[in-house]
Amino acid sequence: MTAVSVVPGASAAAIQHHYDVGNAFYAQWLDPSLSYSCALWEEGDEGLHAAQINKINWHLNMAQAGGKARLLDVGCGWGAVLGRAVKGHGVGHATGLSLSQQQVQWVADRAPSNVEVRLESWTTHSAKTPYDAIISIGAFEHFARLDQTPREKVDGYRAFFCFCHENLVPGGRLSLQTITYENADRQSFSQFFAERIFPESDLPHLAEIADATKGIFEIETLRNDRDHYARTARCWLRNLRAARAVVEPLVGTETVRAYERYLALLVVGFHTGTMNLARAVMRRIESDRRGLRAVAGHDG
Ligand SMILES: C[S@@+](CC[C@H](N)C(=O)[O-])C[C@H]1O[C@@H](n2cnc3c(N)ncnc32)[C@H](O)[C@@H]1O
């Protein structure tokens, strides 16, 4: 399996700047599964935790991971997908990648024997055996940087989809969830987000994802769920405000204020449609040349 020589997105240091603020801090305002991405409301009136579990089940089902031998979660956070895959969906073995030291330690301390967590980027990960399914939720937002040209950005995304293609069994699914630019572009990416909250990161446009998957992945299902992210961010902001007295001694007043401002901006961004939330399920395309030969009547 080939490794990508240049990391196309955020460095490990940039990821740790955000995700290593402290596990105890995040535990105060995320739901009990420590899911740090947009939830999925199915009933409408369930709470945040139930909606996060819906989201995890949705991806596991759409990736057709149930009962399969091997699952990869790229950007596994605090491991909610990994745990649910092996305990609730009969997955034989689940591997998670994260660049956050604290997340990896947290998962490793609790992982059953059939869950493996690695402090590693997908750009250097190499699997001996292909995975039956790949899930990546809320990590794609870090696979490009604001200082890249549009071409370099799509090339980096292409490298990610090639990595998934190479590491999936024939016909295997990738279930991807990412924030996208909608009624905005990188020029409107706030300085505050770029410098204080998510350094070395840039969001994709849906068209860039479609461009980068051409010929290697077929997009089977696409949902745009920005209202779900506005609601998720509202829950997080409410929880964080309620926990101010607990979290300020942990991380300091400035960090708490910055996170409150960031979450409030998320609510507004998703509410107004500046950003969108894409859930895209893709099927690995097999050799296109074989398909073309068959169409042209050259096979058999
Ligand atoms: C917003 S969190 C999402 C975590 C989890 N998927 C969830 O939904 O709760 C983003 C995750 O992506 C990981 N990440 C970012 N860039 C990465 C890379 N190049 N390789 C592997 N993981 C990466 C971070 O370490 C973090 O775990």
Tab-separated table of C-alpha atoms and ligand atoms in Angstrom:
chain	number	residue	atom	x	y	z
A	1	MET	CA	0.000	0.000	0.000
A	2	THR	CA	1.378	3.452	-0.864
A	3	ALA	CA	1.843	6.195	1.706
A	4	VAL	CA	1.395	9.883	0.846
A	5	SER	CA	4.738	11.664	1.272
A	6	VAL	CA	3.388	15.178	1.924
A	7	VAL	CA	0.678	15.668	4.542
A	8	PRO	CA	-1.911	17.608	2.547
A	9	GLY	CA	-3.750	19.081	5.509
A	10	ALA	CA	-3.237	20.093	9.128
A	11	SER	CA	-0.066	18.950	10.898
A	12	ALA	CA	-0.152	16.868	14.075
A	13	ALA	CA	0.778	20.005	16.060
A	14	ALA	CA	-2.199	21.910	14.614
A	15	ILE	CA	-4.574	19.034	15.417
A	16	GLN	CA	-3.234	18.790	18.968
A	17	HIS	CA	-3.698	22.566	19.439
A	18	HIS	CA	-7.445	21.944	19.215
A	19	TYR	CA	-8.110	18.367	20.325
A	20	ASP	CA	-5.612	18.227	23.189
A	21	VAL	CA	-7.132	21.144	25.122
A	22	GLY	CA	-8.150	18.435	27.575
A	23	ASN	CA	-10.367	15.365	27.729
A	24	ALA	CA	-11.949	16.602	30.966
A	25	PHE	CA	-12.883	19.872	29.227
A	26	TYR	CA	-14.574	18.185	26.250
A	27	ALA	CA	-16.352	15.717	28.550
A	28	GLN	CA	-18.194	18.657	30.149
A	29	TRP	CA	-20.060	19.726	27.033
A	30	LEU	CA	-20.094	16.850	24.531
A	31	ASP	CA	-22.596	14.001	24.993
A	32	PRO	CA	-21.507	10.893	26.986
A	33	SER	CA	-20.185	9.169	23.823
A	34	LEU	CA	-17.809	12.158	23.358
A	35	SER	CA	-18.916	12.462	19.757
A	36	TYR	CA	-17.470	15.658	18.345
A	37	SER	CA	-19.367	16.013	15.073
A	38	CYS	CA	-22.874	16.690	13.822
A	39	ALA	CA	-25.563	14.413	15.328
A	40	LEU	CA	-28.532	12.966	13.430
A	41	TRP	CA	-32.074	13.593	14.643
A	42	GLU	CA	-34.421	10.886	13.423
A	43	GLU	CA	-37.416	11.196	15.747
A	44	GLY	CA	-37.101	14.937	16.185
A	45	ASP	CA	-37.460	15.060	19.933
A	46	GLU	CA	-34.616	12.797	21.104
A	47	GLY	CA	-31.760	14.293	23.099
A	48	LEU	CA	-28.216	14.972	21.881
A	49	HIS	CA	-26.823	11.633	23.052
A	50	ALA	CA	-29.518	9.598	21.259
A	51	ALA	CA	-28.990	11.708	18.127
A	52	GLN	CA	-25.236	11.035	18.247
A	53	ILE	CA	-25.891	7.291	18.500
A	54	ASN	CA	-28.287	7.592	15.510
A	55	LYS	CA	-25.466	9.220	13.543
A	56	ILE	CA	-22.979	6.462	14.422
A	57	ASN	CA	-25.492	3.726	13.518
A	58	TRP	CA	-26.320	5.494	10.256
A	59	HIS	CA	-22.677	5.500	9.141
A	60	LEU	CA	-22.092	1.893	10.228
A	61	ASN	CA	-25.218	0.792	8.355
A	62	MET	CA	-24.515	2.858	5.245
A	63	ALA	CA	-20.906	1.625	5.091
A	64	GLN	CA	-22.351	-1.913	5.337
A	65	ALA	CA	-19.929	-2.641	8.178
A	66	GLY	CA	-22.283	-4.913	10.166
A	67	GLY	CA	-20.878	-8.424	10.725
A	68	LYS	CA	-17.758	-7.688	8.652
A	69	ALA	CA	-14.220	-8.510	9.699
A	70	ARG	CA	-12.405	-5.149	9.510
A	71	LEU	CA	-13.397	-1.497	9.844
A	72	LEU	CA	-11.234	1.637	9.638
A	73	ASP	CA	-12.288	4.942	11.238
A	74	VAL	CA	-10.176	7.833	9.944
A	75	GLY	CA	-10.227	10.556	12.616
A	76	CYS	CA	-11.745	8.417	15.346
A	77	GLY	CA	-11.902	11.071	18.083
A	78	TRP	CA	-12.717	9.477	21.416
A	79	GLY	CA	-13.642	6.169	19.773
A	80	ALA	CA	-17.452	6.138	19.796
A	81	VAL	CA	-17.708	4.543	16.322
A	82	LEU	CA	-15.077	1.907	17.149
A	83	GLY	CA	-16.853	0.804	20.325
A	84	ARG	CA	-20.280	0.693	18.747
A	85	ALA	CA	-18.967	-1.190	15.686
A	86	VAL	CA	-17.581	-4.115	17.685
A	87	LYS	CA	-20.235	-4.158	20.439
A	88	GLY	CA	-23.419	-3.311	18.531
A	89	HIS	CA	-22.782	-4.215	14.869
A	90	GLY	CA	-20.753	-7.439	15.101
A	91	VAL	CA	-17.643	-5.986	13.462
A	92	GLY	CA	-14.702	-8.338	14.080
A	93	HIS	CA	-11.960	-5.722	14.435
A	94	ALA	CA	-11.999	-1.927	14.334
A	95	THR	CA	-8.982	0.342	13.797
A	96	GLY	CA	-9.070	4.060	14.572
A	97	LEU	CA	-6.623	6.789	13.516
A	98	SER	CA	-6.251	10.117	15.279
A	99	LEU	CA	-3.516	12.752	15.566
A	100	SER	CA	-4.594	13.763	19.087
A	101	GLN	CA	-2.437	12.263	21.830
A	102	GLN	CA	-5.129	12.694	24.463
A	103	GLN	CA	-7.824	11.054	22.351
A	104	VAL	CA	-5.607	8.072	21.556
A	105	GLN	CA	-4.681	7.611	25.212
A	106	TRP	CA	-8.335	7.846	26.217
A	107	VAL	CA	-9.433	5.196	23.686
A	108	ALA	CA	-6.457	2.902	24.399
A	109	ASP	CA	-7.260	2.928	28.129
A	110	ARG	CA	-10.782	1.619	27.442
A	111	ALA	CA	-10.449	-0.412	24.227
A	112	PRO	CA	-11.558	-4.048	24.099
A	113	SER	CA	-9.066	-6.443	22.482
A	114	ASN	CA	-10.658	-6.111	19.035
A	115	VAL	CA	-10.270	-2.307	18.927
A	116	GLU	CA	-6.951	-0.769	17.944
A	117	VAL	CA	-6.267	2.953	18.112
A	118	ARG	CA	-3.233	4.522	16.476
A	119	LEU	CA	-1.654	7.970	16.802
A	120	GLU	CA	-1.216	8.169	13.071
A	121	SER	CA	-2.351	10.087	10.019
A	122	TRP	CA	-4.047	8.300	7.139
A	123	THR	CA	-1.170	9.668	5.031
A	124	THR	CA	1.226	7.176	6.644
A	125	HIS	CA	-1.168	4.368	7.517
A	126	SER	CA	-0.649	1.126	5.675
A	127	ALA	CA	-2.835	-1.911	6.182
A	128	LYS	CA	-1.666	-5.469	5.539
A	129	THR	CA	-5.201	-6.521	4.592
A	130	PRO	CA	-7.831	-4.232	3.040
A	131	TYR	CA	-10.715	-3.023	5.201
A	132	ASP	CA	-14.301	-4.088	4.578
A	133	ALA	CA	-15.556	-0.568	5.292
A	134	ILE	CA	-14.123	2.878	6.052
A	135	ILE	CA	-15.830	5.644	8.027
A	136	SER	CA	-14.554	9.186	8.439
A	137	ILE	CA	-16.596	11.688	10.401
A	138	GLY	CA	-15.551	15.285	10.990
A	139	ALA	CA	-11.907	14.818	9.976
A	140	PHE	CA	-12.021	15.782	6.283
A	141	GLU	CA	-12.231	19.440	7.424
A	142	HIS	CA	-8.516	19.061	8.306
A	143	PHE	CA	-7.348	17.529	5.027
A	144	ALA	CA	-6.631	20.871	3.310
A	145	ARG	CA	-5.071	24.162	4.404
A	146	LEU	CA	-6.005	27.747	3.598
A	147	ASP	CA	-2.556	28.401	2.089
A	148	GLN	CA	-2.995	25.758	-0.620
A	149	THR	CA	-4.001	26.579	-4.181
A	150	PRO	CA	-7.381	25.187	-5.298
A	151	ARG	CA	-5.490	22.569	-7.378
A	152	GLU	CA	-3.302	21.503	-4.432
A	153	LYS	CA	-6.425	21.278	-2.291
A	154	VAL	CA	-8.222	18.905	-4.671
A	155	ASP	CA	-4.998	16.897	-5.150
A	156	GLY	CA	-4.847	16.414	-1.368
A	157	TYR	CA	-8.468	15.232	-1.302
A	158	ARG	CA	-7.706	12.946	-4.235
A	159	ALA	CA	-4.822	11.449	-2.226
A	160	PHE	CA	-7.274	10.699	0.595
A	161	PHE	CA	-9.790	9.018	-1.722
A	162	CYS	CA	-6.970	7.026	-3.393
A	163	PHE	CA	-5.866	5.910	0.077
A	164	CYS	CA	-9.440	4.750	0.812
A	165	HIS	CA	-9.706	3.037	-2.575
A	166	GLU	CA	-6.448	1.142	-2.040
A	167	ASN	CA	-7.376	0.112	1.467
A	168	LEU	CA	-10.934	-1.072	0.790
A	169	VAL	CA	-12.053	-4.475	-0.466
A	170	PRO	CA	-13.646	-4.491	-3.944
A	171	GLY	CA	-17.115	-2.946	-3.709
A	172	GLY	CA	-16.382	-1.654	-0.192
A	173	ARG	CA	-18.037	1.519	1.122
A	174	LEU	CA	-16.648	4.760	2.506
A	175	SER	CA	-19.086	6.719	4.644
A	176	LEU	CA	-17.864	10.294	4.920
A	177	GLN	CA	-19.228	13.202	6.947
A	178	THR	CA	-17.831	16.693	6.584
A	179	ILE	CA	-18.704	20.345	6.871
A	180	THR	CA	-18.662	22.068	3.466
A	181	TYR	CA	-18.712	25.666	2.288
A	182	GLU	CA	-22.165	26.482	1.001
A	183	ASN	CA	-23.041	30.157	0.563
A	184	ALA	CA	-19.429	31.179	1.292
A	185	ASP	CA	-15.849	30.403	0.321
A	186	ARG	CA	-12.383	30.419	1.848
A	187	GLN	CA	-12.092	34.232	1.613
A	188	SER	CA	-14.871	34.453	4.195
A	189	PHE	CA	-13.279	31.897	6.542
A	190	SER	CA	-12.979	33.911	9.726
A	191	GLN	CA	-9.503	34.863	10.950
A	192	PHE	CA	-10.586	33.791	14.417
A	193	PHE	CA	-11.428	30.252	13.208
A	194	ALA	CA	-8.262	29.972	11.135
A	195	GLU	CA	-5.856	31.174	13.819
A	196	ARG	CA	-7.371	30.459	17.193
A	197	ILE	CA	-9.678	27.457	16.702
A	198	PHE	CA	-8.705	25.336	13.675
A	199	PRO	CA	-5.189	26.239	12.454
A	200	GLU	CA	-3.946	24.812	9.145
A	201	SER	CA	-7.435	23.740	8.080
A	202	ASP	CA	-9.848	24.603	5.281
A	203	LEU	CA	-13.313	23.353	4.347
A	204	PRO	CA	-14.183	21.588	1.092
A	205	HIS	CA	-16.817	22.561	-1.452
A	206	LEU	CA	-19.087	19.685	-2.461
A	207	ALA	CA	-17.827	20.079	-6.053
A	208	GLU	CA	-14.238	19.514	-4.886
A	209	ILE	CA	-15.279	16.234	-3.272
A	210	ALA	CA	-17.033	15.156	-6.474
A	211	ASP	CA	-13.963	16.172	-8.492
A	212	ALA	CA	-11.559	14.289	-6.202
A	213	THR	CA	-13.580	11.049	-6.278
A	214	LYS	CA	-13.964	10.903	-10.076
A	215	GLY	CA	-13.418	7.389	-11.441
A	216	ILE	CA	-12.602	5.809	-8.070
A	217	PHE	CA	-15.754	6.281	-5.950
A	218	GLU	CA	-19.401	6.338	-6.908
A	219	ILE	CA	-21.455	8.579	-4.602
A	220	GLU	CA	-24.471	6.442	-3.683
A	221	THR	CA	-26.128	8.624	-1.042
A	222	LEU	CA	-25.733	12.293	-0.204
A	223	ARG	CA	-27.493	14.145	2.599
A	224	ASN	CA	-27.202	17.792	3.484
A	225	ASP	CA	-28.041	18.223	7.154
A	226	ARG	CA	-27.035	21.719	8.165
A	227	ASP	CA	-30.058	22.111	10.434
A	228	HIS	CA	-28.792	19.080	12.380
A	229	TYR	CA	-25.455	20.808	12.920
A	230	ALA	CA	-27.068	24.067	14.035
A	231	ARG	CA	-28.961	22.025	16.617
A	232	THR	CA	-25.860	20.045	17.680
A	233	ALA	CA	-23.838	23.237	18.147
A	234	ARG	CA	-26.701	24.815	20.136
A	235	CYS	CA	-26.639	21.808	22.511
A	236	TRP	CA	-22.850	22.032	22.905
A	237	LEU	CA	-22.990	25.792	23.552
A	238	ARG	CA	-25.744	25.375	26.138
A	239	ASN	CA	-23.749	22.615	27.887
A	240	LEU	CA	-20.542	24.640	27.845
A	241	ARG	CA	-22.210	27.740	29.281
A	242	ALA	CA	-23.793	25.627	32.026
A	243	ALA	CA	-20.373	24.137	32.870
A	244	ARG	CA	-18.456	27.454	32.983
A	245	ALA	CA	-17.639	27.174	36.683
A	246	VAL	CA	-16.206	23.676	36.149
A	247	VAL	CA	-14.267	24.263	32.928
A	248	GLU	CA	-12.695	27.675	33.645
A	249	PRO	CA	-10.341	26.243	36.306
A	250	LEU	CA	-9.426	23.449	33.846
A	251	VAL	CA	-8.528	25.450	30.743
A	252	GLY	CA	-8.758	29.156	31.692
A	253	THR	CA	-11.285	31.880	31.008
A	254	GLU	CA	-9.834	32.903	27.622
A	255	THR	CA	-10.175	29.380	26.198
A	256	VAL	CA	-13.732	29.015	27.472
A	257	ARG	CA	-14.688	32.385	25.931
A	258	ALA	CA	-13.040	31.411	22.632
A	259	TYR	CA	-14.951	28.123	22.516
A	260	GLU	CA	-18.241	29.841	23.358
A	261	ARG	CA	-17.617	32.283	20.507
A	262	TYR	CA	-16.671	29.465	18.109
A	263	LEU	CA	-19.779	27.427	18.946
A	264	ALA	CA	-22.012	30.490	18.592
A	265	LEU	CA	-20.468	31.118	15.137
A	266	LEU	CA	-21.181	27.494	14.199
A	267	VAL	CA	-24.852	27.926	15.139
A	268	VAL	CA	-25.145	31.052	12.985
A	269	GLY	CA	-23.131	29.563	10.084
A	270	PHE	CA	-25.299	26.464	9.836
A	271	HIS	CA	-28.509	28.341	10.480
A	272	THR	CA	-27.882	30.830	7.683
A	273	GLY	CA	-26.413	28.295	5.229
A	274	THR	CA	-22.892	29.757	5.110
A	275	MET	CA	-21.795	26.195	5.792
A	276	ASN	CA	-23.458	22.886	5.136
A	277	LEU	CA	-23.075	19.393	6.534
A	278	ALA	CA	-22.593	16.601	4.031
A	279	ARG	CA	-22.987	12.908	4.750
A	280	ALA	CA	-21.812	11.034	1.656
A	281	VAL	CA	-21.755	7.291	1.160
A	282	MET	CA	-19.475	6.103	-1.600
A	283	ARG	CA	-18.856	2.776	-3.235
A	284	ARG	CA	-15.411	1.822	-4.474
A	285	ILE	CA	-15.354	1.705	-8.265
A	286	GLU	CA	-13.484	-1.258	-9.686
A	287	SER	CA	-11.117	-0.964	-12.635
A	288	ASP	CA	-12.856	1.521	-14.989
A	289	ARG	CA	-10.784	0.255	-17.940
A	290	ARG	CA	-12.334	-3.194	-17.587
A	291	GLY	CA	-15.788	-1.607	-17.563
A	292	LEU	CA	-15.029	0.495	-20.641
A	293	ARG	CA	-13.682	-2.516	-22.533
A	294	ALA	CA	-16.838	-4.416	-21.702
A	295	VAL	CA	-19.010	-1.531	-22.941
A	296	ALA	CA	-16.953	-1.347	-26.130
A	297	GLY	CA	-17.457	-5.100	-26.659
A	298	HIS	CA	-13.758	-5.967	-26.227
A	299	ASP	CA	-14.290	-8.430	-23.392
A	300	GLY	CA	-14.839	-12.063	-24.256
B	1	LIG	C1	-13.861	16.734	14.928
B	1	LIG	S1	-12.927	15.309	15.399
B	1	LIG	C2	-14.100	14.041	14.988
B	1	LIG	C3	-13.918	12.828	15.843
B	1	LIG	C4	-14.926	11.697	15.617
B	1	LIG	N1	-14.903	11.209	14.259
B	1	LIG	C5	-16.295	12.125	16.016
B	1	LIG	O1	-17.173	12.246	15.150
B	1	LIG	O2	-16.524	12.322	17.202
B	1	LIG	C6	-11.685	15.192	14.115
B	1	LIG	C7	-10.735	13.997	14.237
B	1	LIG	O3	-9.924	13.912	13.061
B	1	LIG	C8	-8.631	13.545	13.436
B	1	LIG	N2	-7.708	13.883	12.336
B	1	LIG	C9	-7.469	15.078	11.761
B	1	LIG	N3	-6.556	14.970	10.760
B	1	LIG	C10	-6.222	13.646	10.705
B	1	LIG	C11	-5.343	12.878	9.870
B	1	LIG	N4	-4.615	13.436	8.908
B	1	LIG	N5	-5.277	11.542	10.077
B	1	LIG	C12	-6.019	10.947	11.051
B	1	LIG	N6	-6.865	11.619	11.865
B	1	LIG	C13	-6.963	12.953	11.690
B	1	LIG	C14	-8.408	14.280	14.740
B	1	LIG	O4	-7.304	13.744	15.441
B	1	LIG	C15	-9.765	14.015	15.412
B	1	LIG	O5	-9.749	12.765	16.039
